[in-house]
PDB file of N, CA and C in Angstrom:
ATOM      1  N   MET A   1     -19.371 -21.522 -12.258  1.00 88.00           N
ATOM      2  CA  MET A   1     -18.606 -20.421 -12.825  1.00 88.00           C
ATOM      3  C   MET A   1     -17.563 -20.915 -13.821  1.00 88.00           C
ATOM      4  N   ARG A   2     -17.212 -22.206 -13.729  1.00 90.00           N
ATOM      5  CA  ARG A   2     -16.136 -22.728 -14.573  1.00 90.00           C
ATOM      6  C   ARG A   2     -16.426 -22.513 -16.059  1.00 90.00           C
ATOM      7  N   VAL A   3     -17.669 -22.777 -16.496  1.00 94.00           N
ATOM      8  CA  VAL A   3     -18.016 -22.614 -17.909  1.00 94.00           C
ATOM      9  C   VAL A   3     -17.837 -21.156 -18.329  1.00 94.00           C
ATOM     10  N   ASN A   4     -18.317 -20.231 -17.494  1.00 92.00           N
ATOM     11  CA  ASN A   4     -18.166 -18.805 -17.797  1.00 92.00           C
ATOM     12  C   ASN A   4     -16.695 -18.397 -17.829  1.00 92.00           C
ATOM     13  N   GLU A   5     -15.904 -18.939 -16.895  1.00 91.00           N
ATOM     14  CA  GLU A   5     -14.478 -18.620 -16.868  1.00 91.00           C
ATOM     15  C   GLU A   5     -13.778 -19.095 -18.131  1.00 91.00           C
ATOM     16  N   ILE A   6     -14.102 -20.279 -18.579  1.00 93.00           N
ATOM     17  CA  ILE A   6     -13.490 -20.814 -19.801  1.00 93.00           C
ATOM     18  C   ILE A   6     -13.904 -19.978 -21.009  1.00 93.00           C
ATOM     19  N   GLU A   7     -15.184 -19.614 -21.082  1.00 94.00           N
ATOM     20  CA  GLU A   7     -15.660 -18.784 -22.192  1.00 94.00           C
ATOM     21  C   GLU A   7     -14.957 -17.427 -22.227  1.00 94.00           C
ATOM     22  N   ARG A   8     -14.789 -16.814 -21.066  1.00 93.00           N
ATOM     23  CA  ARG A   8     -14.199 -15.474 -20.986  1.00 93.00           C
ATOM     24  C   ARG A   8     -12.666 -15.485 -20.927  1.00 93.00           C
ATOM     25  N   GLY A   9     -12.101 -16.620 -20.540  1.00 92.00           N
ATOM     26  CA  GLY A   9     -10.648 -16.718 -20.449  1.00 92.00           C
ATOM     27  C   GLY A   9     -10.067 -16.040 -19.227  1.00 92.00           C
ATOM     28  N   VAL A  10     -10.875 -15.857 -18.181  1.00 90.00           N
ATOM     29  CA  VAL A  10     -10.411 -15.238 -16.931  1.00 90.00           C
ATOM     30  C   VAL A  10     -11.050 -15.938 -15.746  1.00 90.00           C
ATOM     31  N   SER A  11     -10.406 -15.838 -14.592  1.00 89.00           N
ATOM     32  CA  SER A  11     -10.981 -16.345 -13.352  1.00 89.00           C
ATOM     33  C   SER A  11     -11.963 -15.305 -12.826  1.00 89.00           C
ATOM     34  N   LEU A  12     -13.161 -15.741 -12.498  1.00 89.00           N
ATOM     35  CA  LEU A  12     -14.192 -14.809 -12.044  1.00 89.00           C
ATOM     36  C   LEU A  12     -14.376 -14.803 -10.535  1.00 89.00           C
ATOM     37  N   VAL A  13     -13.837 -15.791  -9.846  1.00 87.00           N
ATOM     38  CA  VAL A  13     -13.947 -15.851  -8.391  1.00 87.00           C
ATOM     39  C   VAL A  13     -12.607 -16.230  -7.795  1.00 87.00           C
ATOM     40  N   GLY A  14     -12.409 -15.887  -6.540  1.00 85.00           N
ATOM     41  CA  GLY A  14     -11.181 -16.253  -5.841  1.00 85.00           C
ATOM     42  C   GLY A  14     -10.587 -15.059  -5.134  1.00 85.00           C
ATOM     43  N   PRO A  15      -9.603 -15.328  -4.277  1.00 79.00           N
ATOM     44  CA  PRO A  15      -9.013 -14.248  -3.480  1.00 79.00           C
ATOM     45  C   PRO A  15      -8.305 -13.194  -4.325  1.00 79.00           C
ATOM     46  N   HIS A  16      -7.831 -13.560  -5.507  1.00 78.00           N
ATOM     47  CA  HIS A  16      -7.149 -12.605  -6.381  1.00 78.00           C
ATOM     48  C   HIS A  16      -8.112 -11.561  -6.940  1.00 78.00           C
ATOM     49  N   ARG A  17      -9.415 -11.809  -6.812  1.00 78.00           N
ATOM     50  CA  ARG A  17     -10.417 -10.862  -7.293  1.00 78.00           C
ATOM     51  C   ARG A  17     -10.889  -9.902  -6.204  1.00 78.00           C
ATOM     52  N   ASP A  18     -10.440 -10.119  -4.970  1.00 77.00           N
ATOM     53  CA  ASP A  18     -10.850  -9.266  -3.861  1.00 77.00           C
ATOM     54  C   ASP A  18     -10.144  -7.916  -3.945  1.00 77.00           C
ATOM     55  N   ASP A  19     -10.858  -6.881  -3.558  1.00 79.00           N
ATOM     56  CA  ASP A  19     -10.248  -5.563  -3.454  1.00 79.00           C
ATOM     57  C   ASP A  19      -9.574  -5.451  -2.100  1.00 79.00           C
ATOM     58  N   VAL A  20      -8.316  -5.066  -2.094  1.00 81.00           N
ATOM     59  CA  VAL A  20      -7.562  -4.892  -0.867  1.00 81.00           C
ATOM     60  C   VAL A  20      -7.271  -3.401  -0.722  1.00 81.00           C
ATOM     61  N   VAL A  21      -7.590  -2.867   0.429  1.00 83.00           N
ATOM     62  CA  VAL A  21      -7.321  -1.456   0.690  1.00 83.00           C
ATOM     63  C   VAL A  21      -6.190  -1.371   1.707  1.00 83.00           C
ATOM     64  N   LEU A  22      -5.077  -0.783   1.299  1.00 84.00           N
ATOM     65  CA  LEU A  22      -3.925  -0.611   2.173  1.00 84.00           C
ATOM     66  C   LEU A  22      -3.892   0.846   2.621  1.00 84.00           C
ATOM     67  N   THR A  23      -3.598   1.050   3.900  1.00 85.00           N
ATOM     68  CA  THR A  23      -3.598   2.414   4.425  1.00 85.00           C
ATOM     69  C   THR A  23      -2.310   2.710   5.175  1.00 85.00           C
ATOM     70  N   LEU A  24      -1.986   3.994   5.213  1.00 81.00           N
ATOM     71  CA  LEU A  24      -0.915   4.518   6.052  1.00 81.00           C
ATOM     72  C   LEU A  24      -1.613   5.409   7.068  1.00 81.00           C
ATOM     73  N   GLY A  25      -1.780   4.896   8.269  1.00 81.00           N
ATOM     74  CA  GLY A  25      -2.619   5.604   9.242  1.00 81.00           C
ATOM     75  C   GLY A  25      -4.059   5.493   8.792  1.00 81.00           C
ATOM     76  N   LYS A  26      -4.705   6.614   8.608  1.00 84.00           N
ATOM     77  CA  LYS A  26      -6.099   6.601   8.150  1.00 84.00           C
ATOM     78  C   LYS A  26      -6.234   6.902   6.661  1.00 84.00           C
ATOM     79  N   LEU A  27      -5.131   7.182   5.998  1.00 82.00           N
ATOM     80  CA  LEU A  27      -5.164   7.568   4.592  1.00 82.00           C
ATOM     81  C   LEU A  27      -4.812   6.384   3.692  1.00 82.00           C
ATOM     82  N   PRO A  28      -5.411   6.324   2.491  1.00 83.00           N
ATOM     83  CA  PRO A  28      -5.082   5.230   1.569  1.00 83.00           C
ATOM     84  C   PRO A  28      -3.628   5.307   1.111  1.00 83.00           C
ATOM     85  N   ALA A  29      -2.936   4.193   1.172  1.00 82.00           N
ATOM     86  CA  ALA A  29      -1.525   4.149   0.795  1.00 82.00           C
ATOM     87  C   ALA A  29      -1.343   4.408  -0.692  1.00 82.00           C
ATOM     88  N   LYS A  30      -2.339   4.149  -1.467  1.00 78.00           N
ATOM     89  CA  LYS A  30      -2.255   4.290  -2.909  1.00 78.00           C
ATOM     90  C   LYS A  30      -2.128   5.755  -3.356  1.00 78.00           C
ATOM     91  N   ALA A  31      -2.757   6.667  -2.635  1.00 75.00           N
ATOM     92  CA  ALA A  31      -2.843   8.039  -3.121  1.00 75.00           C
ATOM     93  C   ALA A  31      -2.012   9.050  -2.341  1.00 75.00           C
ATOM     94  N   THR A  32      -1.569   8.720  -1.138  1.00 68.00           N
ATOM     95  CA  THR A  32      -1.013   9.766  -0.285  1.00 68.00           C
ATOM     96  C   THR A  32       0.496   9.755  -0.067  1.00 68.00           C
ATOM     97  N   PRO A  33       1.195   8.651  -0.155  1.00 68.00           N
ATOM     98  CA  PRO A  33       2.600   8.665   0.280  1.00 68.00           C
ATOM     99  C   PRO A  33       3.538   9.319  -0.725  1.00 68.00           C
ATOM    100  N   SER A  34       4.698   9.711  -0.203  1.00 79.00           N
ATOM    101  CA  SER A  34       5.783  10.170  -1.064  1.00 79.00           C
ATOM    102  C   SER A  34       6.395   8.953  -1.752  1.00 79.00           C
ATOM    103  N   HIS A  35       7.323   9.209  -2.653  1.00 77.00           N
ATOM    104  CA  HIS A  35       8.000   8.112  -3.353  1.00 77.00           C
ATOM    105  C   HIS A  35       8.696   7.178  -2.360  1.00 77.00           C
ATOM    106  N   GLY A  36       9.428   7.749  -1.404  1.00 75.00           N
ATOM    107  CA  GLY A  36      10.121   6.936  -0.402  1.00 75.00           C
ATOM    108  C   GLY A  36       9.163   6.164   0.474  1.00 75.00           C
ATOM    109  N   GLU A  37       8.054   6.793   0.849  1.00 79.00           N
ATOM    110  CA  GLU A  37       7.056   6.099   1.668  1.00 79.00           C
ATOM    111  C   GLU A  37       6.438   4.941   0.902  1.00 79.00           C
ATOM    112  N   SER A  38       6.199   5.141  -0.388  1.00 79.00           N
ATOM    113  CA  SER A  38       5.639   4.056  -1.213  1.00 79.00           C
ATOM    114  C   SER A  38       6.575   2.854  -1.247  1.00 79.00           C
ATOM    115  N   TRP A  39       7.871   3.119  -1.452  1.00 79.00           N
ATOM    116  CA  TRP A  39       8.843   2.030  -1.491  1.00 79.00           C
ATOM    117  C   TRP A  39       8.990   1.376  -0.124  1.00 79.00           C
ATOM    118  N   SER A  40       8.948   2.176   0.936  1.00 79.00           N
ATOM    119  CA  SER A  40       9.024   1.620   2.289  1.00 79.00           C
ATOM    120  C   SER A  40       7.824   0.720   2.558  1.00 79.00           C
ATOM    121  N   PHE A  41       6.664   1.152   2.112  1.00 83.00           N
ATOM    122  CA  PHE A  41       5.446   0.361   2.282  1.00 83.00           C
ATOM    123  C   PHE A  41       5.556  -0.954   1.510  1.00 83.00           C
ATOM    124  N   ALA A  42       6.036  -0.872   0.266  1.00 82.00           N
ATOM    125  CA  ALA A  42       6.213  -2.082  -0.546  1.00 82.00           C
ATOM    126  C   ALA A  42       7.211  -3.037   0.111  1.00 82.00           C
ATOM    127  N   LEU A  43       8.283  -2.494   0.661  1.00 84.00           N
ATOM    128  CA  LEU A  43       9.262  -3.334   1.357  1.00 84.00           C
ATOM    129  C   LEU A  43       8.654  -3.975   2.595  1.00 84.00           C
ATOM    130  N   GLY A  44       7.822  -3.228   3.306  1.00 85.00           N
ATOM    131  CA  GLY A  44       7.140  -3.787   4.472  1.00 85.00           C
ATOM    132  C   GLY A  44       6.276  -4.976   4.090  1.00 85.00           C
ATOM    133  N   LEU A  45       5.573  -4.867   2.973  1.00 87.00           N
ATOM    134  CA  LEU A  45       4.762  -5.991   2.491  1.00 87.00           C
ATOM    135  C   LEU A  45       5.642  -7.175   2.113  1.00 87.00           C
ATOM    136  N   ARG A  46       6.775  -6.891   1.464  1.00 87.00           N
ATOM    137  CA  ARG A  46       7.702  -7.961   1.087  1.00 87.00           C
ATOM    138  C   ARG A  46       8.253  -8.664   2.315  1.00 87.00           C
ATOM    139  N   LEU A  47       8.608  -7.883   3.343  1.00 88.00           N
ATOM    140  CA  LEU A  47       9.132  -8.466   4.578  1.00 88.00           C
ATOM    141  C   LEU A  47       8.064  -9.268   5.321  1.00 88.00           C
ATOM    142  N   ALA A  48       6.820  -8.806   5.276  1.00 92.00           N
ATOM    143  CA  ALA A  48       5.730  -9.552   5.903  1.00 92.00           C
ATOM    144  C   ALA A  48       5.528 -10.898   5.188  1.00 92.00           C
ATOM    145  N   ALA A  49       5.589 -10.883   3.857  1.00 92.00           N
ATOM    146  CA  ALA A  49       5.471 -12.133   3.097  1.00 92.00           C
ATOM    147  C   ALA A  49       6.619 -13.071   3.432  1.00 92.00           C
ATOM    148  N   TYR A  50       7.808 -12.515   3.590  1.00 93.00           N
ATOM    149  CA  TYR A  50       8.978 -13.301   3.979  1.00 93.00           C
ATOM    150  C   TYR A  50       8.726 -13.995   5.318  1.00 93.00           C
ATOM    151  N   GLN A  51       8.218 -13.244   6.294  1.00 94.00           N
ATOM    152  CA  GLN A  51       7.951 -13.822   7.621  1.00 94.00           C
ATOM    153  C   GLN A  51       6.907 -14.931   7.549  1.00 94.00           C
ATOM    154  N   LEU A  52       5.867 -14.743   6.736  1.00 95.00           N
ATOM    155  CA  LEU A  52       4.852 -15.795   6.573  1.00 95.00           C
ATOM    156  C   LEU A  52       5.463 -17.053   5.972  1.00 95.00           C
ATOM    157  N   LEU A  53       6.261 -16.880   4.909  1.00 94.00           N
ATOM    158  CA  LEU A  53       6.921 -18.037   4.293  1.00 94.00           C
ATOM    159  C   LEU A  53       7.866 -18.719   5.276  1.00 94.00           C
ATOM    160  N   ARG A  54       8.591 -17.910   6.007  1.00 95.00           N
ATOM    161  CA  ARG A  54       9.532 -18.453   6.998  1.00 95.00           C
ATOM    162  C   ARG A  54       8.796 -19.311   8.018  1.00 95.00           C
ATOM    163  N   HIS A  55       7.666 -18.824   8.481  1.00 96.00           N
ATOM    164  CA  HIS A  55       6.857 -19.565   9.453  1.00 96.00           C
ATOM    165  C   HIS A  55       6.308 -20.849   8.833  1.00 96.00           C
ATOM    166  N   ASP A  56       5.735 -20.739   7.628  1.00 95.00           N
ATOM    167  CA  ASP A  56       5.110 -21.899   6.986  1.00 95.00           C
ATOM    168  C   ASP A  56       6.126 -22.961   6.554  1.00 95.00           C
ATOM    169  N   LEU A  57       7.286 -22.519   6.067  1.00 93.00           N
ATOM    170  CA  LEU A  57       8.302 -23.463   5.583  1.00 93.00           C
ATOM    171  C   LEU A  57       9.169 -24.019   6.700  1.00 93.00           C
ATOM    172  N   GLY A  58       9.295 -23.257   7.781  1.00 94.00           N
ATOM    173  CA  GLY A  58      10.169 -23.679   8.863  1.00 94.00           C
ATOM    174  C   GLY A  58      11.638 -23.445   8.562  1.00 94.00           C
ATOM    175  N   GLU A  59      11.915 -22.674   7.526  1.00 94.00           N
ATOM    176  CA  GLU A  59      13.286 -22.315   7.172  1.00 94.00           C
ATOM    177  C   GLU A  59      13.262 -20.946   6.517  1.00 94.00           C
ATOM    178  N   ASP A  60      14.446 -20.362   6.361  1.00 92.00           N
ATOM    179  CA  ASP A  60      14.530 -19.022   5.788  1.00 92.00           C
ATOM    180  C   ASP A  60      14.471 -19.073   4.264  1.00 92.00           C
ATOM    181  N   PRO A  61      13.459 -18.432   3.658  1.00 93.00           N
ATOM    182  CA  PRO A  61      13.450 -18.334   2.193  1.00 93.00           C
ATOM    183  C   PRO A  61      14.457 -17.289   1.738  1.00 93.00           C
ATOM    184  N   VAL A  62      14.767 -17.271   0.459  1.00 90.00           N
ATOM    185  CA  VAL A  62      15.664 -16.269  -0.105  1.00 90.00           C
ATOM    186  C   VAL A  62      14.880 -14.963  -0.252  1.00 90.00           C
ATOM    187  N   LEU A  63      15.475 -13.881   0.222  1.00 85.00           N
ATOM    188  CA  LEU A  63      14.842 -12.569   0.149  1.00 85.00           C
ATOM    189  C   LEU A  63      15.757 -11.641  -0.640  1.00 85.00           C
ATOM    190  N   ILE A  64      15.282 -11.166  -1.785  1.00 83.00           N
ATOM    191  CA  ILE A  64      16.075 -10.281  -2.636  1.00 83.00           C
ATOM    192  C   ILE A  64      15.463  -8.888  -2.588  1.00 83.00           C
ATOM    193  N   LEU A  65      16.259  -7.926  -2.142  1.00 77.00           N
ATOM    194  CA  LEU A  65      15.755  -6.563  -1.976  1.00 77.00           C
ATOM    195  C   LEU A  65      16.567  -5.531  -2.771  1.00 77.00           C
ATOM    196  N   GLU A  66      17.557  -5.931  -3.522  1.00 73.00           N
ATOM    197  CA  GLU A  66      18.502  -4.996  -4.128  1.00 73.00           C
ATOM    198  C   GLU A  66      17.821  -3.862  -4.893  1.00 73.00           C
ATOM    199  N   ARG A  67      16.945  -4.191  -5.822  1.00 72.00           N
ATOM    200  CA  ARG A  67      16.312  -3.153  -6.648  1.00 72.00           C
ATOM    201  C   ARG A  67      15.507  -2.187  -5.793  1.00 72.00           C
ATOM    202  N   ARG A  68      14.771  -2.713  -4.849  1.00 69.00           N
ATOM    203  CA  ARG A  68      13.937  -1.867  -4.011  1.00 69.00           C
ATOM    204  C   ARG A  68      14.774  -0.987  -3.089  1.00 69.00           C
ATOM    205  N   LEU A  69      15.893  -1.498  -2.634  1.00 75.00           N
ATOM    206  CA  LEU A  69      16.759  -0.706  -1.764  1.00 75.00           C
ATOM    207  C   LEU A  69      17.327   0.507  -2.492  1.00 75.00           C
ATOM    208  N   ARG A  70      17.599   0.362  -3.777  1.00 76.00           N
ATOM    209  CA  ARG A  70      18.143   1.490  -4.546  1.00 76.00           C
ATOM    210  C   ARG A  70      17.169   2.652  -4.618  1.00 76.00           C
ATOM    211  N   GLU A  71      15.873   2.368  -4.482  1.00 75.00           N
ATOM    212  CA  GLU A  71      14.856   3.412  -4.577  1.00 75.00           C
ATOM    213  C   GLU A  71      14.742   4.237  -3.293  1.00 75.00           C
ATOM    214  N   LEU A  72      15.346   3.782  -2.214  1.00 78.00           N
ATOM    215  CA  LEU A  72      15.228   4.467  -0.934  1.00 78.00           C
ATOM    216  C   LEU A  72      16.385   5.425  -0.703  1.00 78.00           C
ATOM    217  N   ASP A  73      16.122   6.476   0.070  1.00 81.00           N
ATOM    218  CA  ASP A  73      17.220   7.366   0.444  1.00 81.00           C
ATOM    219  C   ASP A  73      18.068   6.665   1.498  1.00 81.00           C
ATOM    220  N   SER A  74      19.253   7.207   1.772  1.00 85.00           N
ATOM    221  CA  SER A  74      20.207   6.537   2.662  1.00 85.00           C
ATOM    222  C   SER A  74      19.641   6.339   4.065  1.00 85.00           C
ATOM    223  N   GLY A  75      18.872   7.302   4.575  1.00 86.00           N
ATOM    224  CA  GLY A  75      18.286   7.154   5.909  1.00 86.00           C
ATOM    225  C   GLY A  75      17.330   5.980   5.996  1.00 86.00           C
ATOM    226  N   ARG A  76      16.489   5.829   4.989  1.00 79.00           N
ATOM    227  CA  ARG A  76      15.541   4.709   4.967  1.00 79.00           C
ATOM    228  C   ARG A  76      16.279   3.380   4.822  1.00 79.00           C
ATOM    229  N   ARG A  77      17.332   3.362   3.988  1.00 80.00           N
ATOM    230  CA  ARG A  77      18.116   2.122   3.839  1.00 80.00           C
ATOM    231  C   ARG A  77      18.758   1.716   5.156  1.00 80.00           C
ATOM    232  N   GLU A  78      19.298   2.680   5.878  1.00 84.00           N
ATOM    233  CA  GLU A  78      19.938   2.382   7.159  1.00 84.00           C
ATOM    234  C   GLU A  78      18.931   1.868   8.184  1.00 84.00           C
ATOM    235  N   ARG A  79      17.754   2.484   8.232  1.00 82.00           N
ATOM    236  CA  ARG A  79      16.719   2.023   9.172  1.00 82.00           C
ATOM    237  C   ARG A  79      16.247   0.618   8.823  1.00 82.00           C
ATOM    238  N   LEU A  80      16.106   0.346   7.538  1.00 75.00           N
ATOM    239  CA  LEU A  80      15.697  -0.998   7.113  1.00 75.00           C
ATOM    240  C   LEU A  80      16.754  -2.033   7.482  1.00 75.00           C
ATOM    241  N   ALA A  81      18.014  -1.698   7.250  1.00 74.00           N
ATOM    242  CA  ALA A  81      19.095  -2.625   7.566  1.00 74.00           C
ATOM    243  C   ALA A  81      19.145  -2.885   9.076  1.00 74.00           C
ATOM    244  N   GLY A  82      18.803  -1.871   9.866  1.00 77.00           N
ATOM    245  CA  GLY A  82      18.794  -2.036  11.325  1.00 77.00           C
ATOM    246  C   GLY A  82      17.698  -2.952  11.780  1.00 77.00           C
TER     247      GLY A  82
END
């Protein structure tokens, strides 16, 4: 595939090419959530990545949430902080 990738200028195989389907319950997260639910879902993914890095590195990585927190209503921010 390397020759084809060089000719086309893109990677043709690898995990970044996999389709990932994220759901909220039984519904696709992409089409169904409200604005707040979408941001909460994105934050959940960010926090999960943080936990994976924390486990793999054996130390706490830096986690920046400021911009994403501004998108949430006060109730969601309080629950996240808790």
